[in-house]
Tab-separated table of C-alpha atoms in Angstrom:
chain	number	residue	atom	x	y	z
A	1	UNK	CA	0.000	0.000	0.000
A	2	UNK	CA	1.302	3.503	-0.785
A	3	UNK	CA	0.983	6.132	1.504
A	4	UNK	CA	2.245	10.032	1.382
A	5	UNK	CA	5.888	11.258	1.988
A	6	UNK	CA	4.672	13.540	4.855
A	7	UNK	CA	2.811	10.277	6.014
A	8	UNK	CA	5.777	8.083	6.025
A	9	UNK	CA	7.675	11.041	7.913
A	10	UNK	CA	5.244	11.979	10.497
A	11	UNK	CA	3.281	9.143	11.416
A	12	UNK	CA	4.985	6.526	14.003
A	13	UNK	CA	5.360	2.809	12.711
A	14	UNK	CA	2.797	1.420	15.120
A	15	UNK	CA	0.196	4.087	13.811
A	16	UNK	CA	0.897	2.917	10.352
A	17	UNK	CA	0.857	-0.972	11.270
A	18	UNK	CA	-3.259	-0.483	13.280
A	19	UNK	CA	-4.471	0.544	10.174
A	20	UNK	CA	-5.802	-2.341	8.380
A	21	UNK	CA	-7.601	-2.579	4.563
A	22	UNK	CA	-10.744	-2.092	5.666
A	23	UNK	CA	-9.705	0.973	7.628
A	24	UNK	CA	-7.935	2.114	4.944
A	25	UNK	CA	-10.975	2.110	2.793
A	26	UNK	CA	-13.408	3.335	5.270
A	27	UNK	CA	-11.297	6.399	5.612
A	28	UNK	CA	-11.178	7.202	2.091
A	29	UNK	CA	-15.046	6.571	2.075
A	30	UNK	CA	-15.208	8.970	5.129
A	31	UNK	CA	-13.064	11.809	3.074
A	32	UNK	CA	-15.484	11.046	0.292
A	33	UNK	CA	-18.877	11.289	2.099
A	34	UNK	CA	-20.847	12.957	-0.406
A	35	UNK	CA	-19.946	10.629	-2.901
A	36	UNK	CA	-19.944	6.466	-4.049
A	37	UNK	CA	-17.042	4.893	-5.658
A	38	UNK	CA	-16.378	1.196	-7.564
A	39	UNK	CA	-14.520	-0.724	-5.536
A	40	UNK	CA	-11.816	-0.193	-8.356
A	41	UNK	CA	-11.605	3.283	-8.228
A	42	UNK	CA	-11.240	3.029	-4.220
A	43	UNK	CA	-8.518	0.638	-5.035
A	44	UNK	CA	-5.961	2.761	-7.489
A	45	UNK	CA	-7.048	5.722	-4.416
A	46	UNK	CA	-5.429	4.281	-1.194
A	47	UNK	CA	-3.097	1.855	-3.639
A	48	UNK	CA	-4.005	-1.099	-2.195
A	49	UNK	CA	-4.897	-4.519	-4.467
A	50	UNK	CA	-8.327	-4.280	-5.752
A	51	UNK	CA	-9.416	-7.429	-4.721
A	52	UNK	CA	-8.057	-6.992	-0.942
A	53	UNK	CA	-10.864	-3.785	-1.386
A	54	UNK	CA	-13.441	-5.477	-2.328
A	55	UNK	CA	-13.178	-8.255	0.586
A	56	UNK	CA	-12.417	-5.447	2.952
A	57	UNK	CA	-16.023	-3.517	1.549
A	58	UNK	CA	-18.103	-6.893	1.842
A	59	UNK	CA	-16.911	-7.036	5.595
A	60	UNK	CA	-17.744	-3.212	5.923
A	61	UNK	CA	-20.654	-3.887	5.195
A	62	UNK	CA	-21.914	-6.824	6.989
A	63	UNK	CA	-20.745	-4.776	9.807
A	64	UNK	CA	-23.367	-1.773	8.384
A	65	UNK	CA	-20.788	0.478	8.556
A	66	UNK	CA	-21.022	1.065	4.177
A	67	UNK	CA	-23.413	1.112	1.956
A	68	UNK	CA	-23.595	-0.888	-1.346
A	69	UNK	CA	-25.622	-0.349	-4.609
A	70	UNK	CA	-25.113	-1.961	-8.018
A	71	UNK	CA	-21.437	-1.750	-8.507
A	72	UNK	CA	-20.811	1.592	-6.263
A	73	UNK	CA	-19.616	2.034	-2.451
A	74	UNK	CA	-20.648	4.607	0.179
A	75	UNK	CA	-19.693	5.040	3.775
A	76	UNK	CA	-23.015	4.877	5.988
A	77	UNK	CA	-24.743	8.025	7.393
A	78	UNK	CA	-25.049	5.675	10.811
A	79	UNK	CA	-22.926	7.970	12.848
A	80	UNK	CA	-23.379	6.260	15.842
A	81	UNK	CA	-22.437	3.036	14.065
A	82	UNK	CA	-19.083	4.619	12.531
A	83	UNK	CA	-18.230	5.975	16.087
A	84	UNK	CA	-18.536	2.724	17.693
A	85	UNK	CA	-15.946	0.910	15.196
A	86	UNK	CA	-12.398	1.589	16.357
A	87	UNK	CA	-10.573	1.493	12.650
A	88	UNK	CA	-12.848	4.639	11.828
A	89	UNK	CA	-11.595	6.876	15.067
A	90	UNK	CA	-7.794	5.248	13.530
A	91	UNK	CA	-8.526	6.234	9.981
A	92	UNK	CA	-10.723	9.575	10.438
A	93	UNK	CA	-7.222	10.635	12.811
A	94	UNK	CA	-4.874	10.012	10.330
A	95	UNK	CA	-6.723	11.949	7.655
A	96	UNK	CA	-7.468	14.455	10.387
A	97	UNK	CA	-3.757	14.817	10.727
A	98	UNK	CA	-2.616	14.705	7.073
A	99	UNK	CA	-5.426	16.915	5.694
A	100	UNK	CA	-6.553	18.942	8.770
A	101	UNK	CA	-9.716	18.879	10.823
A	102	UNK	CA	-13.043	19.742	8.913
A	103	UNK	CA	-13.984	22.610	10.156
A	104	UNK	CA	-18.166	22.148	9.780
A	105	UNK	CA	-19.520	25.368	10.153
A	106	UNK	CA	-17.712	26.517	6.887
A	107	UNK	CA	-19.869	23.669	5.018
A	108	UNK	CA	-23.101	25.090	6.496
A	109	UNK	CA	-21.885	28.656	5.495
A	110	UNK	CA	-22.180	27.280	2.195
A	111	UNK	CA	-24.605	24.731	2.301
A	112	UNK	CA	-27.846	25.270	0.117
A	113	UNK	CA	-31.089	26.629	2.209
A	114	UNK	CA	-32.798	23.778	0.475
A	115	UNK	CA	-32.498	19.913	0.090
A	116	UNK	CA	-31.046	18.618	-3.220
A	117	UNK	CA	-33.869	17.580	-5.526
A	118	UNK	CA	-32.759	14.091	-5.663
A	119	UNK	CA	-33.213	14.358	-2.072
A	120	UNK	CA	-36.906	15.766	-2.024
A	121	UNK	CA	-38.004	12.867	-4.535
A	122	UNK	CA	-37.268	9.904	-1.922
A	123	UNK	CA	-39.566	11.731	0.272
């Protein structure tokens, strides 16, 4: 698996050894809320194997923790699910650390006053 230069330089060996596939992917999926990826595409992201993905996403999801439709991958909305598996508090740090913290009242600064139509039609 490939990881940054900054990653390799800054993060301790034992950090780098508890994350796991699965956390690996749920992680990216976390970065990626707002959108679904093939398990391929998550695959060429984090650089790991594409069939070590798509085992890691079946488990994910048995575990509710992602979502799965046709051929495309989400991470769950289930916050209190997510919270409760260790590898995501791992994974979200790491990103936390290489990418900074979200900061969420600039997204609702920019957030739309209504919902996406997309959105409104499930209703």
């Amino acid at each position: 698996m490939s990881i940054d230069r900054d990653t390799f330089e800054n993060t301790s060996e034992d950090e780098l050894e508890e994350l796991s596939v699965p956390d690996h992917v749920l992680g990216f999926l976390a970065a990626n809320e707002d959108r679904a990826f093939k398990a391929s595409k998550i695959a060429s992201q984090i650089g790991v194997d594409e069939g070590a993905v798509s085992t890691a996403l079946s488990r994910l999801k048995d575990r509710g923790l992602v979502d799965h439709k046709a051929t495309s991958w989400a991470i769950t909305d289930d916050t209190e699910r997510l919270e409760g598996y260790s590898g995501y508090e791992r994974a979200t740090a790491l990103f936390n650390e290489q990418l900074g913290k979200e900061n969420k009242d600039s997204w609702r600064e920019h957030a739309p006053g209504e919902p996406h139509p997309s959105v409104e039609n499930k209703r």
